[in-house]
Amino acid sequence: MAEKRDYYEVLGVAKGASADEIKKAYRKITKANHPDLHPGDKECEERFKEANEAYEVLSDEEKRKKYDQFGHAAFDPNAGFGGGGFGGFGDLGDIFGDIFGGGFGGFGGFGGGARSNPNAPRKGENLRVTLNITFEEAAFGCEKEITVPRIETCPDCKGNGCAPGATPEVCPDCGGTGQVRTTQRTPFGMAQSMSPCSRCRGTGKIIHQPCKNCRGTGTIRRQVKEKVNIPAGIDDGQAVSIRGKGHAGANGGPAGELLVSVSIRPHARFEREGNSVLLEQNISYAQAVLGAELEVPTLDGKVKMNIPEGTPSGTVFRIRGKGIPYLRGSGRGDQFVTVNVEIPKNLTSSQKELLKQFAASMGELDGVKAAGSSSGIFGKKKK
């Protein structure tokens, strides 16, 4: 298995990057490599998954602290971080136990070379999927039914891997521990080491009559349907977590979580910035000069907006309460409308003549502003 890349490197940000910088980098990568845009492209799919994994850690303050301290080992259940009797390094006893066989000046009590019980209950892995939704569905929330490939406990053998009526045998070679201890002579004396049991392949048990449904694995893979409630105000790249709907646990352990990452399809007119909705609205030259009442689209339908006379191109108007609902809290953001004045083209001769008369009345000659005139075409004076 290839070694995982550094999460900061995956997103192309510095280690001290802010949460906003991390989010922007994540959105940029996932949009550029989205599987829907590159069907069948394994490299894009891998970059997309890699970015999701990196963002899941770096966007969470606690996970990011652990990652900054321990790297990928912080989330490796076999690495020994986050527990143990010596500053979280539970494997130190194993190291000394393997080298000195538990008999070097009391190092045997440092952990005793103990290994985790392969038959102990273990939580299942989280199941991650991506759900595409519309701009409006993200704004107001929705309920979706999705199909996910989930590993479940075999219904025939109830997870023990044996055919009906049979039970697994405790491995006689390792006594059910899944590990065997070997002793060999070294320059320092007799040294002991632990290795997976070859007879039971580290499982601690032997199945003589395997279940036909799961072939002795205790689990099956199925396509299952799940309903997902998407909360109003969710943003692109955020995920909904459903407890107990991930892959099945082992040895009676709980199932993992179903993590549904949201991908919002672009809207034809609207853009989103936080909880604000942005809209570009074209207006005519006459509307900008004379003023007008316009109907502009919002997430709730069309509303009327007044354009004052002499409005320059690029002016931004605020429509309060027409933005995105706040994900955690009440109320909504605002909508911001940027007006762009369209300059008329392909004028007729009579229209050009009228425009020249207008320019002359404004103190302009042949479309060039007369020297000494201080008022612009919208009648505004500048200091």
JSON list of N, CA and C in Angstrom, two decimals, residues 210-270:
[
{"chain": "A", "resi": 210, "resn": "PRO", "atom": "N", "xyz": [-17.19, -23.51, 7.22]},
{"chain": "A", "resi": 210, "resn": "PRO", "atom": "CA", "xyz": [-17.49, -22.11, 6.95]},
{"chain": "A", "resi": 210, "resn": "PRO", "atom": "C", "xyz": [-18.91, -21.90, 6.44]},
{"chain": "A", "resi": 211, "resn": "CYS", "atom": "N", "xyz": [-19.44, -20.76, 6.77]},
{"chain": "A", "resi": 211, "resn": "CYS", "atom": "CA", "xyz": [-20.78, -20.38, 6.31]},
{"chain": "A", "resi": 211, "resn": "CYS", "atom": "C", "xyz": [-20.76, -20.21, 4.79]},
{"chain": "A", "resi": 212, "resn": "LYS", "atom": "N", "xyz": [-21.76, -20.77, 4.12]},
{"chain": "A", "resi": 212, "resn": "LYS", "atom": "CA", "xyz": [-21.80, -20.69, 2.65]},
{"chain": "A", "resi": 212, "resn": "LYS", "atom": "C", "xyz": [-22.13, -19.28, 2.17]},
{"chain": "A", "resi": 213, "resn": "ASN", "atom": "N", "xyz": [-22.86, -18.54, 2.99]},
{"chain": "A", "resi": 213, "resn": "ASN", "atom": "CA", "xyz": [-23.30, -17.20, 2.56]},
{"chain": "A", "resi": 213, "resn": "ASN", "atom": "C", "xyz": [-22.14, -16.21, 2.54]},
{"chain": "A", "resi": 214, "resn": "CYS", "atom": "N", "xyz": [-21.32, -16.24, 3.60]},
{"chain": "A", "resi": 214, "resn": "CYS", "atom": "CA", "xyz": [-20.21, -15.28, 3.69]},
{"chain": "A", "resi": 214, "resn": "CYS", "atom": "C", "xyz": [-18.85, -15.93, 3.49]},
{"chain": "A", "resi": 215, "resn": "ARG", "atom": "N", "xyz": [-18.82, -17.26, 3.30]},
{"chain": "A", "resi": 215, "resn": "ARG", "atom": "CA", "xyz": [-17.58, -18.02, 3.08]},
{"chain": "A", "resi": 215, "resn": "ARG", "atom": "C", "xyz": [-16.61, -17.89, 4.26]},
{"chain": "A", "resi": 216, "resn": "GLY", "atom": "N", "xyz": [-17.18, -17.80, 5.46]},
{"chain": "A", "resi": 216, "resn": "GLY", "atom": "CA", "xyz": [-16.36, -17.81, 6.67]},
{"chain": "A", "resi": 216, "resn": "GLY", "atom": "C", "xyz": [-15.88, -16.45, 7.13]},
{"chain": "A", "resi": 217, "resn": "THR", "atom": "N", "xyz": [-16.20, -15.39, 6.38]},
{"chain": "A", "resi": 217, "resn": "THR", "atom": "CA", "xyz": [-15.72, -14.06, 6.78]},
{"chain": "A", "resi": 217, "resn": "THR", "atom": "C", "xyz": [-16.58, -13.44, 7.87]},
{"chain": "A", "resi": 218, "resn": "GLY", "atom": "N", "xyz": [-17.84, -13.85, 7.97]},
{"chain": "A", "resi": 218, "resn": "GLY", "atom": "CA", "xyz": [-18.74, -13.28, 8.97]},
{"chain": "A", "resi": 218, "resn": "GLY", "atom": "C", "xyz": [-19.44, -12.02, 8.50]},
{"chain": "A", "resi": 219, "resn": "THR", "atom": "N", "xyz": [-19.08, -11.52, 7.32]},
{"chain": "A", "resi": 219, "resn": "THR", "atom": "CA", "xyz": [-19.70, -10.30, 6.79]},
{"chain": "A", "resi": 219, "resn": "THR", "atom": "C", "xyz": [-20.04, -10.47, 5.32]},
{"chain": "A", "resi": 220, "resn": "ILE", "atom": "N", "xyz": [-21.00, -9.69, 4.86]},
{"chain": "A", "resi": 220, "resn": "ILE", "atom": "CA", "xyz": [-21.37, -9.65, 3.45]},
{"chain": "A", "resi": 220, "resn": "ILE", "atom": "C", "xyz": [-21.46, -8.20, 3.01]},
{"chain": "A", "resi": 221, "resn": "ARG", "atom": "N", "xyz": [-21.28, -7.96, 1.71]},
{"chain": "A", "resi": 221, "resn": "ARG", "atom": "CA", "xyz": [-21.41, -6.61, 1.17]},
{"chain": "A", "resi": 221, "resn": "ARG", "atom": "C", "xyz": [-22.75, -6.50, 0.44]},
{"chain": "A", "resi": 222, "resn": "ARG", "atom": "N", "xyz": [-23.50, -5.45, 0.79]},
{"chain": "A", "resi": 222, "resn": "ARG", "atom": "CA", "xyz": [-24.82, -5.27, 0.20]},
{"chain": "A", "resi": 222, "resn": "ARG", "atom": "C", "xyz": [-25.02, -3.82, -0.23]},
{"chain": "A", "resi": 223, "resn": "GLN", "atom": "N", "xyz": [-25.87, -3.64, -1.22]},
{"chain": "A", "resi": 223, "resn": "GLN", "atom": "CA", "xyz": [-26.31, -2.31, -1.61]},
{"chain": "A", "resi": 223, "resn": "GLN", "atom": "C", "xyz": [-27.59, -2.01, -0.82]},
{"chain": "A", "resi": 224, "resn": "VAL", "atom": "N", "xyz": [-27.51, -1.01, 0.05]},
{"chain": "A", "resi": 224, "resn": "VAL", "atom": "CA", "xyz": [-28.66, -0.70, 0.91]},
{"chain": "A", "resi": 224, "resn": "VAL", "atom": "C", "xyz": [-29.08, 0.74, 0.70]},
{"chain": "A", "resi": 225, "resn": "LYS", "atom": "N", "xyz": [-30.36, 1.00, 0.94]},
{"chain": "A", "resi": 225, "resn": "LYS", "atom": "CA", "xyz": [-30.91, 2.35, 0.82]},
{"chain": "A", "resi": 225, "resn": "LYS", "atom": "C", "xyz": [-31.04, 2.99, 2.19]},
{"chain": "A", "resi": 226, "resn": "GLU", "atom": "N", "xyz": [-30.63, 4.24, 2.28]},
{"chain": "A", "resi": 226, "resn": "GLU", "atom": "CA", "xyz": [-30.72, 4.99, 3.53]},
{"chain": "A", "resi": 226, "resn": "GLU", "atom": "C", "xyz": [-31.30, 6.37, 3.25]},
{"chain": "A", "resi": 227, "resn": "LYS", "atom": "N", "xyz": [-32.11, 6.86, 4.17]},
{"chain": "A", "resi": 227, "resn": "LYS", "atom": "CA", "xyz": [-32.64, 8.22, 4.06]},
{"chain": "A", "resi": 227, "resn": "LYS", "atom": "C", "xyz": [-31.72, 9.19, 4.81]},
{"chain": "A", "resi": 228, "resn": "VAL", "atom": "N", "xyz": [-31.43, 10.30, 4.15]},
{"chain": "A", "resi": 228, "resn": "VAL", "atom": "CA", "xyz": [-30.52, 11.29, 4.72]},
{"chain": "A", "resi": 228, "resn": "VAL", "atom": "C", "xyz": [-31.24, 12.63, 4.80]},
{"chain": "A", "resi": 229, "resn": "ASN", "atom": "N", "xyz": [-31.25, 13.22, 5.98]},
{"chain": "A", "resi": 229, "resn": "ASN", "atom": "CA", "xyz": [-31.82, 14.56, 6.14]},
{"chain": "A", "resi": 229, "resn": "ASN", "atom": "C", "xyz": [-30.71, 15.60, 6.01]},
{"chain": "A", "resi": 230, "resn": "ILE", "atom": "N", "xyz": [-30.79, 16.40, 4.96]},
{"chain": "A", "resi": 230, "resn": "ILE", "atom": "CA", "xyz": [-29.81, 17.46, 4.73]},
{"chain": "A", "resi": 230, "resn": "ILE", "atom": "C", "xyz": [-30.30, 18.73, 5.40]},
{"chain": "A", "resi": 231, "resn": "PRO", "atom": "N", "xyz": [-29.57, 19.27, 6.37]},
{"chain": "A", "resi": 231, "resn": "PRO", "atom": "CA", "xyz": [-30.05, 20.47, 7.08]},
{"chain": "A", "resi": 231, "resn": "PRO", "atom": "C", "xyz": [-29.97, 21.71, 6.21]},
{"chain": "A", "resi": 232, "resn": "ALA", "atom": "N", "xyz": [-30.88, 22.65, 6.44]},
{"chain": "A", "resi": 232, "resn": "ALA", "atom": "CA", "xyz": [-30.87, 23.92, 5.71]},
{"chain": "A", "resi": 232, "resn": "ALA", "atom": "C", "xyz": [-29.60, 24.70, 6.02]},
{"chain": "A", "resi": 233, "resn": "GLY", "atom": "N", "xyz": [-28.98, 25.25, 4.98]},
{"chain": "A", "resi": 233, "resn": "GLY", "atom": "CA", "xyz": [-27.78, 26.07, 5.16]},
{"chain": "A", "resi": 233, "resn": "GLY", "atom": "C", "xyz": [-26.48, 25.31, 5.04]},
{"chain": "A", "resi": 234, "resn": "ILE", "atom": "N", "xyz": [-26.53, 24.01, 4.72]},
{"chain": "A", "resi": 234, "resn": "ILE", "atom": "CA", "xyz": [-25.28, 23.24, 4.59]},
{"chain": "A", "resi": 234, "resn": "ILE", "atom": "C", "xyz": [-24.47, 23.77, 3.42]},
{"chain": "A", "resi": 235, "resn": "ASP", "atom": "N", "xyz": [-23.16, 23.75, 3.56]},
{"chain": "A", "resi": 235, "resn": "ASP", "atom": "CA", "xyz": [-22.29, 24.31, 2.53]},
{"chain": "A", "resi": 235, "resn": "ASP", "atom": "C", "xyz": [-21.58, 23.19, 1.77]},
{"chain": "A", "resi": 236, "resn": "ASP", "atom": "N", "xyz": [-21.04, 23.54, 0.62]},
{"chain": "A", "resi": 236, "resn": "ASP", "atom": "CA", "xyz": [-20.33, 22.58, -0.22]},
{"chain": "A", "resi": 236, "resn": "ASP", "atom": "C", "xyz": [-19.15, 21.97, 0.53]},
{"chain": "A", "resi": 237, "resn": "GLY", "atom": "N", "xyz": [-19.06, 20.64, 0.53]},
{"chain": "A", "resi": 237, "resn": "GLY", "atom": "CA", "xyz": [-17.96, 19.96, 1.20]},
{"chain": "A", "resi": 237, "resn": "GLY", "atom": "C", "xyz": [-18.26, 19.54, 2.62]},
{"chain": "A", "resi": 238, "resn": "GLN", "atom": "N", "xyz": [-19.30, 20.09, 3.23]},
{"chain": "A", "resi": 238, "resn": "GLN", "atom": "CA", "xyz": [-19.66, 19.67, 4.58]},
{"chain": "A", "resi": 238, "resn": "GLN", "atom": "C", "xyz": [-20.34, 18.30, 4.54]},
{"chain": "A", "resi": 239, "resn": "ALA", "atom": "N", "xyz": [-20.35, 17.62, 5.68]},
{"chain": "A", "resi": 239, "resn": "ALA", "atom": "CA", "xyz": [-20.86, 16.25, 5.71]},
{"chain": "A", "resi": 239, "resn": "ALA", "atom": "C", "xyz": [-21.90, 16.08, 6.80]},
{"chain": "A", "resi": 240, "resn": "VAL", "atom": "N", "xyz": [-22.83, 15.17, 6.55]},
{"chain": "A", "resi": 240, "resn": "VAL", "atom": "CA", "xyz": [-23.83, 14.76, 7.54]},
{"chain": "A", "resi": 240, "resn": "VAL", "atom": "C", "xyz": [-23.42, 13.40, 8.07]},
{"chain": "A", "resi": 241, "resn": "SER", "atom": "N", "xyz": [-23.40, 13.25, 9.38]},
{"chain": "A", "resi": 241, "resn": "SER", "atom": "CA", "xyz": [-22.99, 11.99, 10.00]},
{"chain": "A", "resi": 241, "resn": "SER", "atom": "C", "xyz": [-24.21, 11.26, 10.55]},
{"chain": "A", "resi": 242, "resn": "ILE", "atom": "N", "xyz": [-24.33, 9.97, 10.18]},
{"chain": "A", "resi": 242, "resn": "ILE", "atom": "CA", "xyz": [-25.43, 9.14, 10.67]},
{"chain": "A", "resi": 242, "resn": "ILE", "atom": "C", "xyz": [-24.82, 7.98, 11.45]},
{"chain": "A", "resi": 243, "resn": "ARG", "atom": "N", "xyz": [-25.02, 8.00, 12.75]},
{"chain": "A", "resi": 243, "resn": "ARG", "atom": "CA", "xyz": [-24.40, 6.99, 13.62]},
{"chain": "A", "resi": 243, "resn": "ARG", "atom": "C", "xyz": [-25.00, 5.61, 13.38]},
{"chain": "A", "resi": 244, "resn": "GLY", "atom": "N", "xyz": [-24.11, 4.61, 13.37]},
{"chain": "A", "resi": 244, "resn": "GLY", "atom": "CA", "xyz": [-24.56, 3.22, 13.27]},
{"chain": "A", "resi": 244, "resn": "GLY", "atom": "C", "xyz": [-24.95, 2.76, 11.89]},
{"chain": "A", "resi": 245, "resn": "LYS", "atom": "N", "xyz": [-24.72, 3.60, 10.86]},
{"chain": "A", "resi": 245, "resn": "LYS", "atom": "CA", "xyz": [-25.08, 3.22, 9.50]},
{"chain": "A", "resi": 245, "resn": "LYS", "atom": "C", "xyz": [-23.86, 2.99, 8.62]},
{"chain": "A", "resi": 246, "resn": "GLY", "atom": "N", "xyz": [-22.68, 2.87, 9.25]},
{"chain": "A", "resi": 246, "resn": "GLY", "atom": "CA", "xyz": [-21.47, 2.57, 8.51]},
{"chain": "A", "resi": 246, "resn": "GLY", "atom": "C", "xyz": [-21.27, 1.07, 8.39]},
{"chain": "A", "resi": 247, "resn": "HIS", "atom": "N", "xyz": [-20.02, 0.65, 8.15]},
{"chain": "A", "resi": 247, "resn": "HIS", "atom": "CA", "xyz": [-19.72, -0.78, 8.02]},
{"chain": "A", "resi": 247, "resn": "HIS", "atom": "C", "xyz": [-19.89, -1.49, 9.36]},
{"chain": "A", "resi": 248, "resn": "ALA", "atom": "N", "xyz": [-20.22, -2.75, 9.30]},
{"chain": "A", "resi": 248, "resn": "ALA", "atom": "CA", "xyz": [-20.47, -3.54, 10.50]},
{"chain": "A", "resi": 248, "resn": "ALA", "atom": "C", "xyz": [-19.20, -3.69, 11.32]},
{"chain": "A", "resi": 249, "resn": "GLY", "atom": "N", "xyz": [-19.37, -3.75, 12.64]},
{"chain": "A", "resi": 249, "resn": "GLY", "atom": "CA", "xyz": [-18.24, -3.99, 13.53]},
{"chain": "A", "resi": 249, "resn": "GLY", "atom": "C", "xyz": [-17.88, -5.47, 13.54]},
{"chain": "A", "resi": 250, "resn": "ALA", "atom": "N", "xyz": [-16.77, -5.78, 14.20]},
{"chain": "A", "resi": 250, "resn": "ALA", "atom": "CA", "xyz": [-16.31, -7.17, 14.30]},
{"chain": "A", "resi": 250, "resn": "ALA", "atom": "C", "xyz": [-16.51, -7.68, 15.71]},
{"chain": "A", "resi": 251, "resn": "ASN", "atom": "N", "xyz": [-16.80, -8.96, 15.82]},
{"chain": "A", "resi": 251, "resn": "ASN", "atom": "CA", "xyz": [-16.95, -9.63, 17.12]},
{"chain": "A", "resi": 251, "resn": "ASN", "atom": "C", "xyz": [-17.99, -8.95, 18.00]},
{"chain": "A", "resi": 252, "resn": "GLY", "atom": "N", "xyz": [-19.07, -8.51, 17.40]},
{"chain": "A", "resi": 252, "resn": "GLY", "atom": "CA", "xyz": [-20.14, -7.89, 18.17]},
{"chain": "A", "resi": 252, "resn": "GLY", "atom": "C", "xyz": [-19.95, -6.41, 18.42]},
{"chain": "A", "resi": 253, "resn": "GLY", "atom": "N", "xyz": [-18.92, -5.80, 17.85]},
{"chain": "A", "resi": 253, "resn": "GLY", "atom": "CA", "xyz": [-18.68, -4.37, 18.03]},
{"chain": "A", "resi": 253, "resn": "GLY", "atom": "C", "xyz": [-19.70, -3.54, 17.26]},
{"chain": "A", "resi": 254, "resn": "PRO", "atom": "N", "xyz": [-19.86, -2.26, 17.62]},
{"chain": "A", "resi": 254, "resn": "PRO", "atom": "CA", "xyz": [-20.86, -1.41, 16.95]},
{"chain": "A", "resi": 254, "resn": "PRO", "atom": "C", "xyz": [-20.45, -1.07, 15.52]},
{"chain": "A", "resi": 255, "resn": "ALA", "atom": "N", "xyz": [-21.43, -0.74, 14.72]},
{"chain": "A", "resi": 255, "resn": "ALA", "atom": "CA", "xyz": [-21.15, -0.32, 13.34]},
{"chain": "A", "resi": 255, "resn": "ALA", "atom": "C", "xyz": [-20.57, 1.08, 13.33]},
{"chain": "A", "resi": 256, "resn": "GLY", "atom": "N", "xyz": [-19.86, 1.41, 12.26]},
{"chain": "A", "resi": 256, "resn": "GLY", "atom": "CA", "xyz": [-19.29, 2.74, 12.13]},
{"chain": "A", "resi": 256, "resn": "GLY", "atom": "C", "xyz": [-20.36, 3.77, 11.73]},
{"chain": "A", "resi": 257, "resn": "GLU", "atom": "N", "xyz": [-19.92, 4.94, 11.31]},
{"chain": "A", "resi": 257, "resn": "GLU", "atom": "CA", "xyz": [-20.84, 6.01, 10.93]},
{"chain": "A", "resi": 257, "resn": "GLU", "atom": "C", "xyz": [-20.92, 6.12, 9.41]},
{"chain": "A", "resi": 258, "resn": "LEU", "atom": "N", "xyz": [-22.06, 6.59, 8.94]},
{"chain": "A", "resi": 258, "resn": "LEU", "atom": "CA", "xyz": [-22.24, 6.91, 7.53]},
{"chain": "A", "resi": 258, "resn": "LEU", "atom": "C", "xyz": [-22.01, 8.41, 7.37]},
{"chain": "A", "resi": 259, "resn": "LEU", "atom": "N", "xyz": [-20.97, 8.79, 6.65]},
{"chain": "A", "resi": 259, "resn": "LEU", "atom": "CA", "xyz": [-20.61, 10.19, 6.45]},
{"chain": "A", "resi": 259, "resn": "LEU", "atom": "C", "xyz": [-20.98, 10.58, 5.03]},
{"chain": "A", "resi": 260, "resn": "VAL", "atom": "N", "xyz": [-21.98, 11.45, 4.91]},
{"chain": "A", "resi": 260, "resn": "VAL", "atom": "CA", "xyz": [-22.48, 11.89, 3.60]},
{"chain": "A", "resi": 260, "resn": "VAL", "atom": "C", "xyz": [-21.93, 13.28, 3.32]},
{"chain": "A", "resi": 261, "resn": "SER", "atom": "N", "xyz": [-20.97, 13.35, 2.41]},
{"chain": "A", "resi": 261, "resn": "SER", "atom": "CA", "xyz": [-20.37, 14.63, 2.04]},
{"chain": "A", "resi": 261, "resn": "SER", "atom": "C", "xyz": [-21.21, 15.26, 0.92]},
{"chain": "A", "resi": 262, "resn": "VAL", "atom": "N", "xyz": [-21.51, 16.55, 1.08]},
{"chain": "A", "resi": 262, "resn": "VAL", "atom": "CA", "xyz": [-22.41, 17.24, 0.16]},
{"chain": "A", "resi": 262, "resn": "VAL", "atom": "C", "xyz": [-21.61, 17.96, -0.93]},
{"chain": "A", "resi": 263, "resn": "SER", "atom": "N", "xyz": [-22.03, 17.77, -2.17]},
{"chain": "A", "resi": 263, "resn": "SER", "atom": "CA", "xyz": [-21.47, 18.49, -3.31]},
{"chain": "A", "resi": 263, "resn": "SER", "atom": "C", "xyz": [-22.62, 19.27, -3.95]},
{"chain": "A", "resi": 264, "resn": "ILE", "atom": "N", "xyz": [-22.52, 20.60, -3.94]},
{"chain": "A", "resi": 264, "resn": "ILE", "atom": "CA", "xyz": [-23.61, 21.46, -4.43]},
{"chain": "A", "resi": 264, "resn": "ILE", "atom": "C", "xyz": [-23.37, 21.81, -5.89]},
{"chain": "A", "resi": 265, "resn": "ARG", "atom": "N", "xyz": [-24.37, 21.51, -6.71]},
{"chain": "A", "resi": 265, "resn": "ARG", "atom": "CA", "xyz": [-24.27, 21.83, -8.13]},
{"chain": "A", "resi": 265, "resn": "ARG", "atom": "C", "xyz": [-24.36, 23.35, -8.33]},
{"chain": "A", "resi": 266, "resn": "PRO", "atom": "N", "xyz": [-23.58, 23.92, -9.25]},
{"chain": "A", "resi": 266, "resn": "PRO", "atom": "CA", "xyz": [-23.62, 25.37, -9.49]},
{"chain": "A", "resi": 266, "resn": "PRO", "atom": "C", "xyz": [-25.00, 25.81, -9.96]},
{"chain": "A", "resi": 267, "resn": "HIS", "atom": "N", "xyz": [-25.39, 27.04, -9.58]},
{"chain": "A", "resi": 267, "resn": "HIS", "atom": "CA", "xyz": [-26.67, 27.61, -9.98]},
{"chain": "A", "resi": 267, "resn": "HIS", "atom": "C", "xyz": [-26.47, 28.49, -11.20]},
{"chain": "A", "resi": 268, "resn": "ALA", "atom": "N", "xyz": [-27.49, 28.60, -12.04]},
{"chain": "A", "resi": 268, "resn": "ALA", "atom": "CA", "xyz": [-27.38, 29.38, -13.26]},
{"chain": "A", "resi": 268, "resn": "ALA", "atom": "C", "xyz": [-27.21, 30.87, -12.98]},
{"chain": "A", "resi": 269, "resn": "ARG", "atom": "N", "xyz": [-27.81, 31.37, -11.88]},
{"chain": "A", "resi": 269, "resn": "ARG", "atom": "CA", "xyz": [-27.76, 32.82, -11.60]},
{"chain": "A", "resi": 269, "resn": "ARG", "atom": "C", "xyz": [-27.06, 33.15, -10.29]},
{"chain": "A", "resi": 270, "resn": "PHE", "atom": "N", "xyz": [-27.24, 32.32, -9.28]},
{"chain": "A", "resi": 270, "resn": "PHE", "atom": "CA", "xyz": [-26.76, 32.66, -7.95]},
{"chain": "A", "resi": 270, "resn": "PHE", "atom": "C", "xyz": [-25.38, 32.08, -7.67]}
]
